[in-house]
PDB file of C-alpha atoms in Angstrom:
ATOM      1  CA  UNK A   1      -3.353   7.917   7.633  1.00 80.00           C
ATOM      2  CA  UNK A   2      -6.448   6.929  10.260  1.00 81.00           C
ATOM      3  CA  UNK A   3      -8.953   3.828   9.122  1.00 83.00           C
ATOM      4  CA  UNK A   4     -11.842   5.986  10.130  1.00 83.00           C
ATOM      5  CA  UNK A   5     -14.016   2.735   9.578  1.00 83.00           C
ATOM      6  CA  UNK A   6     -18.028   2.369   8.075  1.00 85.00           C
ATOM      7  CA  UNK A   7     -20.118   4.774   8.485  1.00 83.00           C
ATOM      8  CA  UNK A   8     -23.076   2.932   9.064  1.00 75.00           C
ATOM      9  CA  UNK A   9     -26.572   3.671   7.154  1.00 69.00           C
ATOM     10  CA  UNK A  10     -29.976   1.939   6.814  1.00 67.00           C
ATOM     11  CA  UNK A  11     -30.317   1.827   2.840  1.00 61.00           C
ATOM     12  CA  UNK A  12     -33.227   3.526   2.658  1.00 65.00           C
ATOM     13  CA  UNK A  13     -34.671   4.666  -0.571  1.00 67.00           C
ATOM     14  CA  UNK A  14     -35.255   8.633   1.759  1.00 75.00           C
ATOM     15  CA  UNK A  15     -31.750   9.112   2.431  1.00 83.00           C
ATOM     16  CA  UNK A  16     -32.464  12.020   4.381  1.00 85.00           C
ATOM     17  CA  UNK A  17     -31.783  11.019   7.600  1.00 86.00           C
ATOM     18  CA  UNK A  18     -28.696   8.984   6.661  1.00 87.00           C
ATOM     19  CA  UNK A  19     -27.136  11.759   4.768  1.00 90.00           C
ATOM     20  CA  UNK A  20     -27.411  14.422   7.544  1.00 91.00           C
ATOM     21  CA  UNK A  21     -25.711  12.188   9.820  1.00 89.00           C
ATOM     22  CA  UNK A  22     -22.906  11.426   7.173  1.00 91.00           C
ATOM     23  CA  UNK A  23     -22.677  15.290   7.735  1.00 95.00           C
ATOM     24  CA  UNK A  24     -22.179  15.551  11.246  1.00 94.00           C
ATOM     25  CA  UNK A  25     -19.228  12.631  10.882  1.00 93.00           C
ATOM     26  CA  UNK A  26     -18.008  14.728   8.330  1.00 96.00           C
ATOM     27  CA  UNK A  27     -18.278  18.158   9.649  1.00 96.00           C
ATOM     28  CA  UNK A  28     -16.573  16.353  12.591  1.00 95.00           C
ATOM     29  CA  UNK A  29     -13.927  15.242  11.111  1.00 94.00           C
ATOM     30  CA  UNK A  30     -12.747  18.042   8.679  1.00 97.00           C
ATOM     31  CA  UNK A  31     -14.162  21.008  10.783  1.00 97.00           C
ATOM     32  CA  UNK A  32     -13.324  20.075  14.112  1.00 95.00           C
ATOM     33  CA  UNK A  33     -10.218  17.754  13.681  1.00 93.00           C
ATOM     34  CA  UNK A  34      -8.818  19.094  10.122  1.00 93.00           C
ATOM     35  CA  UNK A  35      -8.842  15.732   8.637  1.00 93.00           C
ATOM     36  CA  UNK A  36      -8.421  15.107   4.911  1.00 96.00           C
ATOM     37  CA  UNK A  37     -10.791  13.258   3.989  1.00 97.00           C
ATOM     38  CA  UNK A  38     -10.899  10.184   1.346  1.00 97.00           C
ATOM     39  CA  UNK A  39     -14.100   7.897   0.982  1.00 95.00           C
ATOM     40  CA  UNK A  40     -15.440   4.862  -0.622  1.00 94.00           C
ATOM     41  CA  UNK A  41     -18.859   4.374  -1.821  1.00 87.00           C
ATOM     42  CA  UNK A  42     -21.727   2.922  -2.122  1.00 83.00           C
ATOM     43  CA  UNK A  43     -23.889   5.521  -2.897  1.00 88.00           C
ATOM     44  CA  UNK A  44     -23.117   8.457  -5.361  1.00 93.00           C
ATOM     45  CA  UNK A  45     -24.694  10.144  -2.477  1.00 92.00           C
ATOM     46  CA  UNK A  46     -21.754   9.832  -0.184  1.00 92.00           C
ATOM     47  CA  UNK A  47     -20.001  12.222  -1.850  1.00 96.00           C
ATOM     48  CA  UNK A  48     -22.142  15.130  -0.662  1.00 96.00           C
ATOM     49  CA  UNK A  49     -21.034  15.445   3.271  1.00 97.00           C
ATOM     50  CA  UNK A  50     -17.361  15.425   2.294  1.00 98.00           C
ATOM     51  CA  UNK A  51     -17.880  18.221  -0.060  1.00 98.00           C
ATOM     52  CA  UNK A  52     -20.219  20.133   2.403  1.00 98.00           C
ATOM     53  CA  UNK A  53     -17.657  20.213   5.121  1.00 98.00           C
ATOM     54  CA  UNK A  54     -14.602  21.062   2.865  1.00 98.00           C
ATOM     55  CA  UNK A  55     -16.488  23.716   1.364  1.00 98.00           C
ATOM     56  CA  UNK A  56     -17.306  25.342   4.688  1.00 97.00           C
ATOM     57  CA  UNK A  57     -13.456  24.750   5.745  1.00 97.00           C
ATOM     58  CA  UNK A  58     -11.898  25.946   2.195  1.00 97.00           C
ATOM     59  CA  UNK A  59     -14.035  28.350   0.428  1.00 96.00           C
ATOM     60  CA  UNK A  60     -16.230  26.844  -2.902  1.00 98.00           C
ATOM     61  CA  UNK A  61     -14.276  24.028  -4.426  1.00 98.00           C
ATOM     62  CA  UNK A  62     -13.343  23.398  -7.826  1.00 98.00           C
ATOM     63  CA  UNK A  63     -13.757  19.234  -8.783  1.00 98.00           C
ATOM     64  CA  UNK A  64     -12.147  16.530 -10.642  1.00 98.00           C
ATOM     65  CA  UNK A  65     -14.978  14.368 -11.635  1.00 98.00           C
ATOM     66  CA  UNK A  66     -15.025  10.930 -13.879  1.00 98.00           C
ATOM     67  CA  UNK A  67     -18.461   9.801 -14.310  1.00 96.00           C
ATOM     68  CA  UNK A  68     -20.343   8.425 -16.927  1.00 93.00           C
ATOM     69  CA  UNK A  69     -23.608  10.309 -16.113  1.00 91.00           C
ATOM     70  CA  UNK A  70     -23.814  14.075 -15.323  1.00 89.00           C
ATOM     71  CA  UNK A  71     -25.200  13.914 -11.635  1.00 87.00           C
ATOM     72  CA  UNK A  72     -26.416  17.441 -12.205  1.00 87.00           C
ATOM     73  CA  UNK A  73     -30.181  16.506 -11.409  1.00 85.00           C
ATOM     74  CA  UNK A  74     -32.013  19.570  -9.796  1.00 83.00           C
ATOM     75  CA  UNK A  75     -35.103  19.485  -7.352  1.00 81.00           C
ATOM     76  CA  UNK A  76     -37.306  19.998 -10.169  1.00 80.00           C
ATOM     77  CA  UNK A  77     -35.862  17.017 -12.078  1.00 80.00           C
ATOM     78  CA  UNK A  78     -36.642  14.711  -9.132  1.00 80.00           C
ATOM     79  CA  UNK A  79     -37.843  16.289  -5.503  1.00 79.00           C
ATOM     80  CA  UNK A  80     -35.764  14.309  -3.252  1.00 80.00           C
ATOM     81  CA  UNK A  81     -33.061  16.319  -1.159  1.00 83.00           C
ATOM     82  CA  UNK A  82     -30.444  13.849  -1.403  1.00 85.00           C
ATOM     83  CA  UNK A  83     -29.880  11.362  -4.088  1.00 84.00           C
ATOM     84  CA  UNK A  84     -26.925  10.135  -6.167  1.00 83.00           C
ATOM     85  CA  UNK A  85     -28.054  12.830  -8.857  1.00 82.00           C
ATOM     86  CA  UNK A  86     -27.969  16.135  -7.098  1.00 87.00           C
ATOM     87  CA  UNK A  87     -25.046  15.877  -4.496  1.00 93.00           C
ATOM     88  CA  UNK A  88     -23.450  18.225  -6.705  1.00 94.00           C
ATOM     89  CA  UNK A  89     -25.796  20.653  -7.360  1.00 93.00           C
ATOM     90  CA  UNK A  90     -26.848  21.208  -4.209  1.00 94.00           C
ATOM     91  CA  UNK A  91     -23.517  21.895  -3.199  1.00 96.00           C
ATOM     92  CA  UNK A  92     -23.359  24.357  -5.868  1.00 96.00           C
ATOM     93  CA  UNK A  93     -26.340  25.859  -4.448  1.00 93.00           C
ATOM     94  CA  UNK A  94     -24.836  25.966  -0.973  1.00 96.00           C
ATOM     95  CA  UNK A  95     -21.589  27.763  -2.360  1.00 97.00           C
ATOM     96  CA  UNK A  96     -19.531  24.698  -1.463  1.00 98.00           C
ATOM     97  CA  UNK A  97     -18.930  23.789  -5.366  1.00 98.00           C
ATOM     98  CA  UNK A  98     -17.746  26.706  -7.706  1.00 98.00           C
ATOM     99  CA  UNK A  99     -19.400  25.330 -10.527  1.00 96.00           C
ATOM    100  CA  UNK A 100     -17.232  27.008 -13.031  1.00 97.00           C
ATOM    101  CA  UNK A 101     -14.362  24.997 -11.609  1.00 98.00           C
ATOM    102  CA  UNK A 102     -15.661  21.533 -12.281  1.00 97.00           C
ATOM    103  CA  UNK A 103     -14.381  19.216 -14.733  1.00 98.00           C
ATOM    104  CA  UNK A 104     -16.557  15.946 -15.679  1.00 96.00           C
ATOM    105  CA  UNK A 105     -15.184  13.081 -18.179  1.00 97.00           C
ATOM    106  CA  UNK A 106     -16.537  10.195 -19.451  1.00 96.00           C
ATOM    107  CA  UNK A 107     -20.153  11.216 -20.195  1.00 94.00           C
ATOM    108  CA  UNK A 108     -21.972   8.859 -22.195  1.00 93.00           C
ATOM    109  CA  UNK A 109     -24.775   6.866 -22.792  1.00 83.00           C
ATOM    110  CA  UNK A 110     -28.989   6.884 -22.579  1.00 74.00           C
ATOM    111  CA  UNK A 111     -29.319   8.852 -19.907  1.00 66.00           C
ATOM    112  CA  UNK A 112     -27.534  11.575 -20.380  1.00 69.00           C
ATOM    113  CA  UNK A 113     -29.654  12.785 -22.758  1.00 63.00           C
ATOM    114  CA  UNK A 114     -31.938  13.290 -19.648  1.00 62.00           C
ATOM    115  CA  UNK A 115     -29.947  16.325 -17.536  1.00 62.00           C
ATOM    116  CA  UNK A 116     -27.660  17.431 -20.956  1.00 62.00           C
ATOM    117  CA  UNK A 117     -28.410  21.257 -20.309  1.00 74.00           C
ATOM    118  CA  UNK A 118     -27.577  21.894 -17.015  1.00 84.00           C
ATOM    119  CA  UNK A 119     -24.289  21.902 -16.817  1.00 84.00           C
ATOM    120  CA  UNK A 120     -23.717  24.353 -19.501  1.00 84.00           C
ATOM    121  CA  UNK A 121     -26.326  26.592 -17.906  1.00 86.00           C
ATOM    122  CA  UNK A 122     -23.921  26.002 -14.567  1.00 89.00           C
ATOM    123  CA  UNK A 123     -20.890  26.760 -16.016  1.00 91.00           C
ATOM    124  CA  UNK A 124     -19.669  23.023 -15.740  1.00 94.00           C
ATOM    125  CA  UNK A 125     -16.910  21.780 -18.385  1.00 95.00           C
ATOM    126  CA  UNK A 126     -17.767  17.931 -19.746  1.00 94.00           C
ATOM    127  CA  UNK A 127     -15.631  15.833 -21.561  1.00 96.00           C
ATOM    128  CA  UNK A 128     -17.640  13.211 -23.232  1.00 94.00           C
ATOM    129  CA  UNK A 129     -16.127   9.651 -23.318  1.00 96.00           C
ATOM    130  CA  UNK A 130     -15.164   9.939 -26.581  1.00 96.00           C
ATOM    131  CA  UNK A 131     -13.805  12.997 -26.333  1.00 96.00           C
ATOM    132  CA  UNK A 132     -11.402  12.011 -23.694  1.00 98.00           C
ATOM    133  CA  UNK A 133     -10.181   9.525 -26.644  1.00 97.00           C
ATOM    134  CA  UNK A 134     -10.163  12.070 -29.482  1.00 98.00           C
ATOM    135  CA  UNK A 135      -7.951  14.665 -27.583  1.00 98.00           C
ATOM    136  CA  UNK A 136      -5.330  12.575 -25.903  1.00 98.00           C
ATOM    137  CA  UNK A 137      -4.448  12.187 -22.188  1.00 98.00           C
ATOM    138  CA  UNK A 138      -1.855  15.170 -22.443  1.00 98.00           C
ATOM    139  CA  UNK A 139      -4.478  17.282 -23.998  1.00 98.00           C
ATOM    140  CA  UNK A 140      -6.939  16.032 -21.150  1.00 98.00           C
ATOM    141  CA  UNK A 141      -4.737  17.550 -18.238  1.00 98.00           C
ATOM    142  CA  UNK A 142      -3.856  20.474 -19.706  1.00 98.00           C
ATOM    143  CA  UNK A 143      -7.825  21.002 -20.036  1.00 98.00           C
ATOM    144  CA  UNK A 144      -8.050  19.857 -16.107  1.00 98.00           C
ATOM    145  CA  UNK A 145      -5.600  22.384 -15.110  1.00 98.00           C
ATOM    146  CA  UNK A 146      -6.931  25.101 -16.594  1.00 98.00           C
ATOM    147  CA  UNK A 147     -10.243  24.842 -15.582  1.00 98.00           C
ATOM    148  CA  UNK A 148      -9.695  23.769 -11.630  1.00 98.00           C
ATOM    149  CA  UNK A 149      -6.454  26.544 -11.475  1.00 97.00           C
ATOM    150  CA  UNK A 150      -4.986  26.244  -8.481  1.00 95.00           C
ATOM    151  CA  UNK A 151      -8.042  26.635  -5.418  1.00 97.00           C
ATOM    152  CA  UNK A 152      -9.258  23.930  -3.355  1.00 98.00           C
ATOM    153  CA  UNK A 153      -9.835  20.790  -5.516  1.00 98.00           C
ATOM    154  CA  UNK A 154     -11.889  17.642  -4.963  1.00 98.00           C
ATOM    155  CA  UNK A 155     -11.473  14.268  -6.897  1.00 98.00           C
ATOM    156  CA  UNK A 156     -14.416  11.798  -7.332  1.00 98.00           C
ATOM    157  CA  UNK A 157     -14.203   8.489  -9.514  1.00 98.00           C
ATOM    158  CA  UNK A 158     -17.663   7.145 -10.290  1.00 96.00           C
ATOM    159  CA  UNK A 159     -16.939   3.442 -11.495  1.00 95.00           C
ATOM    160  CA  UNK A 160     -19.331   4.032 -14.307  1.00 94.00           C
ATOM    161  CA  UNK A 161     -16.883   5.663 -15.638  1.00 96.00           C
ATOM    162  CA  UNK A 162     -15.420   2.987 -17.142  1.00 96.00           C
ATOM    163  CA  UNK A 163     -16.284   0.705 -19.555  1.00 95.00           C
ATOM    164  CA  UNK A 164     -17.793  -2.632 -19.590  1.00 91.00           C
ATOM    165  CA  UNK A 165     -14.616  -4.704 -19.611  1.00 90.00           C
ATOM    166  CA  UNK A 166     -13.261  -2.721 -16.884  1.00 90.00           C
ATOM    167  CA  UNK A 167     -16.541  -2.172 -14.479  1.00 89.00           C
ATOM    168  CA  UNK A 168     -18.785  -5.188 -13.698  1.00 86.00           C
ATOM    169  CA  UNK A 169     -19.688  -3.691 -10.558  1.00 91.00           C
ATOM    170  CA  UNK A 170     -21.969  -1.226 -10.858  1.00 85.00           C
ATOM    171  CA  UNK A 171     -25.473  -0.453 -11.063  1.00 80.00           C
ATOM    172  CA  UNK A 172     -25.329   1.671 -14.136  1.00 83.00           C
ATOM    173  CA  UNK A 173     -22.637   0.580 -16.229  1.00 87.00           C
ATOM    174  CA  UNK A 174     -22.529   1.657 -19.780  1.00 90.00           C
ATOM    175  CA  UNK A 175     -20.301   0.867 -22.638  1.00 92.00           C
ATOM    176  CA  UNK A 176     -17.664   2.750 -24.814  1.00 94.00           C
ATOM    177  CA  UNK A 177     -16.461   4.026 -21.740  1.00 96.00           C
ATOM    178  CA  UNK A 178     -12.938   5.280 -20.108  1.00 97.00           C
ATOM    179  CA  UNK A 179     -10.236   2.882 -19.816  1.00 97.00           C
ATOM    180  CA  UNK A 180      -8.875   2.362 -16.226  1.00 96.00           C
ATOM    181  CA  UNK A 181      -5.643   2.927 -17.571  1.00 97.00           C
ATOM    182  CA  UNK A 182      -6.717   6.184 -19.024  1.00 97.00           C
ATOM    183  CA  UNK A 183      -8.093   7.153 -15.634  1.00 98.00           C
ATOM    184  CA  UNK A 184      -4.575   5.867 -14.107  1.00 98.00           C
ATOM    185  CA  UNK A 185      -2.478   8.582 -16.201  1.00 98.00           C
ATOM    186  CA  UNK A 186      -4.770  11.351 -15.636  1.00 98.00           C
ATOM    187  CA  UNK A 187      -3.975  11.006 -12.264  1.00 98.00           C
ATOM    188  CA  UNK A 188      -0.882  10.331 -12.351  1.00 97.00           C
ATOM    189  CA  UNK A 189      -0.244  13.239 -14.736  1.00 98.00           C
ATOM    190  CA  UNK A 190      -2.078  15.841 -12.679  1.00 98.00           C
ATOM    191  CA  UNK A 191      -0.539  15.263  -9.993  1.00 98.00           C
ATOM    192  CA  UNK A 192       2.539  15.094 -11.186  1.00 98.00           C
ATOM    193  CA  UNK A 193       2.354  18.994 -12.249  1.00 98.00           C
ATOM    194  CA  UNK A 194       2.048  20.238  -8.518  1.00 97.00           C
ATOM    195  CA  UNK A 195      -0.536  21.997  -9.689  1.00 97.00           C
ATOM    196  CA  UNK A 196      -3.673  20.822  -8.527  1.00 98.00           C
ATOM    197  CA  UNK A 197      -4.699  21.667  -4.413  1.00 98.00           C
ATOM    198  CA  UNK A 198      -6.119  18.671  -3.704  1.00 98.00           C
ATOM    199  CA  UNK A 199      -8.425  19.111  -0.477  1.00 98.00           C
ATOM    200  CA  UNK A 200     -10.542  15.616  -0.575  1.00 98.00           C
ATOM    201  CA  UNK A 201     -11.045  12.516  -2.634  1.00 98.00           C
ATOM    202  CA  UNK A 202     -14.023   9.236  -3.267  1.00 98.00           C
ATOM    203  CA  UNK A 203     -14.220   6.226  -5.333  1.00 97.00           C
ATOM    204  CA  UNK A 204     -17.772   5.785  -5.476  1.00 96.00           C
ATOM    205  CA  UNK A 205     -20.265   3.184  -6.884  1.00 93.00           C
ATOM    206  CA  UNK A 206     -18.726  -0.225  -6.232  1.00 93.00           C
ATOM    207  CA  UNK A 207     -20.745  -3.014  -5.050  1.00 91.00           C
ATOM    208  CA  UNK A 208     -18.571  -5.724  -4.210  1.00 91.00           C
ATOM    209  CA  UNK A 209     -20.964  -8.562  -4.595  1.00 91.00           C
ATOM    210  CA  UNK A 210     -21.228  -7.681  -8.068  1.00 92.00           C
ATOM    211  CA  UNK A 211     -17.367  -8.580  -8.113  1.00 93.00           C
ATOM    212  CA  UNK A 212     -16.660 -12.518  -7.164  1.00 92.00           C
ATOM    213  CA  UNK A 213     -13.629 -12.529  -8.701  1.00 92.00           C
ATOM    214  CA  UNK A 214     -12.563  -9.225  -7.159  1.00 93.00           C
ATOM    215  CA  UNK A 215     -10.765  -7.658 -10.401  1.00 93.00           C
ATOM    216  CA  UNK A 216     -12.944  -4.442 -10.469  1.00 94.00           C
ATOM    217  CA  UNK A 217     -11.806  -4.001  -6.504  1.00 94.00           C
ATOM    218  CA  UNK A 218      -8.177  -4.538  -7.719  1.00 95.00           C
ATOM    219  CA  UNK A 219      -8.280  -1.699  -9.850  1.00 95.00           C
ATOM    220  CA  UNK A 220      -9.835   0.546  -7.296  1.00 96.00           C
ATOM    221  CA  UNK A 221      -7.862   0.009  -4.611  1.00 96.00           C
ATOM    222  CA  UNK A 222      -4.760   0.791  -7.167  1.00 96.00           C
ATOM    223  CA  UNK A 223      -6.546   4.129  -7.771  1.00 97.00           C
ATOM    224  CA  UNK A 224      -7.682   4.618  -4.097  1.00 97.00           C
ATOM    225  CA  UNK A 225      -3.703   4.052  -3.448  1.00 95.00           C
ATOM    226  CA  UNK A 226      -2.527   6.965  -5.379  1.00 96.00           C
ATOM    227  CA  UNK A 227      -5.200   9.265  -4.602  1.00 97.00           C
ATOM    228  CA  UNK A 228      -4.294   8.607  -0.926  1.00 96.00           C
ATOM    229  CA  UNK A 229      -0.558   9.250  -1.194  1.00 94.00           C
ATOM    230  CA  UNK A 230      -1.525  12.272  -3.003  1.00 97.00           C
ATOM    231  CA  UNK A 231      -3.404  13.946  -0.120  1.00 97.00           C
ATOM    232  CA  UNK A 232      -1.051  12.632   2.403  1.00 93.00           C
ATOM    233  CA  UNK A 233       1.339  14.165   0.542  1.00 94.00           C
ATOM    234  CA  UNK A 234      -0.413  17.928   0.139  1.00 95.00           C
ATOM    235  CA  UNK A 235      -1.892  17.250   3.874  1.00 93.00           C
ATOM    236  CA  UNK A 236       1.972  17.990   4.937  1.00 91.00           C
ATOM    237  CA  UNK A 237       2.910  20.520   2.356  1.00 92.00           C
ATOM    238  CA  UNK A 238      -0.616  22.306   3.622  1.00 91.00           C
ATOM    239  CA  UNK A 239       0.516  21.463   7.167  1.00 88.00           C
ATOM    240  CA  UNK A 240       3.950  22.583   6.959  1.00 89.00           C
ATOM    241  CA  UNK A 241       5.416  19.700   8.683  1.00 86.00           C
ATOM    242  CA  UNK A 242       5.479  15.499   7.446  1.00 83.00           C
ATOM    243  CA  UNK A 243       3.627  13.490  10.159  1.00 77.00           C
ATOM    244  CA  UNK A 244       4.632  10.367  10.518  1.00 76.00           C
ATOM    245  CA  UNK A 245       1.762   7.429   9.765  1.00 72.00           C
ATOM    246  CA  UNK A 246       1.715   5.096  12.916  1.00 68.00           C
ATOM    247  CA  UNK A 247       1.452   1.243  13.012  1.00 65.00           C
ATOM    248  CA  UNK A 248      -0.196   0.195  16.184  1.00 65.00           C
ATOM    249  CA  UNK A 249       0.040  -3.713  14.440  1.00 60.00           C
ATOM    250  CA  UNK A 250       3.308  -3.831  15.321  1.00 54.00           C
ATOM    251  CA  UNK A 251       4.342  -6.262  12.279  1.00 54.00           C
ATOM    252  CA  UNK A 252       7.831  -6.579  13.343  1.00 53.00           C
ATOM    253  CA  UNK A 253      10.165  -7.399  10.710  1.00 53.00           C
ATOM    254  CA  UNK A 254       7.475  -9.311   8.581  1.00 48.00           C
ATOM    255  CA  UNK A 255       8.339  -8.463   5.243  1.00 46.00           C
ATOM    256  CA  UNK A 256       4.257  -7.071   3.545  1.00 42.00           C
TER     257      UNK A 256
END
């Protein structure tokens, strides 16, 4: 496991230029160096280069997606080329997402009113928030599985996701949400199956300042954990082999 760092970006409202160099780093780093990649946003946005370069590397992906909006926003909807709202379809457009593949849970809220047809008209399954309640985690993974089968997956967690008690850092939060310990068991759940080909993973949408007592950021990095030992652990079943992590710190015998 490498600390690849920040990527660092302007925060620009044209994200253009930011977002094609998030795909060179990307490309980079999955096409050149056959990295698995896991992220942390910022930016919905972000989770378009990672995406783009696994796509190239495994064939269209299927995707594991909690959000509490759609993100399914086409150029006609709103004619900028990158934008927290289309980093999905325009992955779909570039074959990188199999659309028919994709999972999304949590949906709720105002503005969802605002995109509502197109993922039926792209093929994508959506579990509204309340949905996720009605049917029952078991029920929930069951539906996962059989949607993403067993291709190339990716994972994204949109903190919106969650509800108000749970998410006070975000810049869209809306209530009646997930639970984080719903999310927790999903994930838990699915991967416990050996089922799921996980190829990539983000948390996305936290903005730390909007977190001074740093409980949301507790709960991520809990998430973040598993969703890391889940690639590393696929990354050597893929590989063939189990590569070692190295600790250049040196701690010694300090107990962490």
């Amino acid at each position: 496991i490498i600390d690849y760092g920040n990527i660092d970006t302007y925060g620009r409202f044209d994200l253009k230029d930011e977002v094609e160099k998030c795909v060179e780093v990307f490309d980079r780093m999955v096409l050149e160096h056959g990295i698995t990649p896991f992220s942390w946003g910022g930016d919905h946005t972000v989770s378009y280069p990672p995406i783009h370069a696994l796509g190239q590397r495994y064939g269209p992906l299927g995707m594991i997606h909690f959000d509490a909006h759609y993100d399914m926003v086409t150029y006609a909807d709103f004619p900028y080329p990158y934008h927290s709202g289309s980093q999905f379809t325009r992955n779909m457009a570039e074959g990188n997402l199999d659309p028919e593949r994709c999972i999304t849970m949590g949906v709720r809220g105002r503005m969802s009113a605002y995109v509502g047809g197109h993922p039926e008209n792209f093929g994508n399954t959506v579990l509204m928030a309340d949905q996720v309640f009605d049917m029952g985690i078991d029920a929930v993974v069951e539906q996962i599985l059989r949607i993403v089968g067993d291709g190339p997956v990716y994972f994204t967690l949109d903190c919106d996701a969650l509800d108000a008690p749970y998410n006070h850092s975000n810049s869209a939060i809306e209530p009646f949400g997930l639970t984080s310990r719903q999310i927790w068991d999903i994930i838990r759940k699915v991967r416990a199956t050996n089922q799921v080909n996980l190829v990539g993973a983000d948390v996305v949408e936290y903005a730390p300042y909007l977190d001074p007592s740093n409980a949301d950021g507790y709960t991520l990095a809990g998430i973040s954990g598993k969703l890391v030992c889940w690639l590393a652990d696929l990354t050597d079943k893929r590989n063939g082999e189990k590569r070692q992590t190295q600790w250049p710190q040196a701690f010694g015998r300090a107990t962490l």
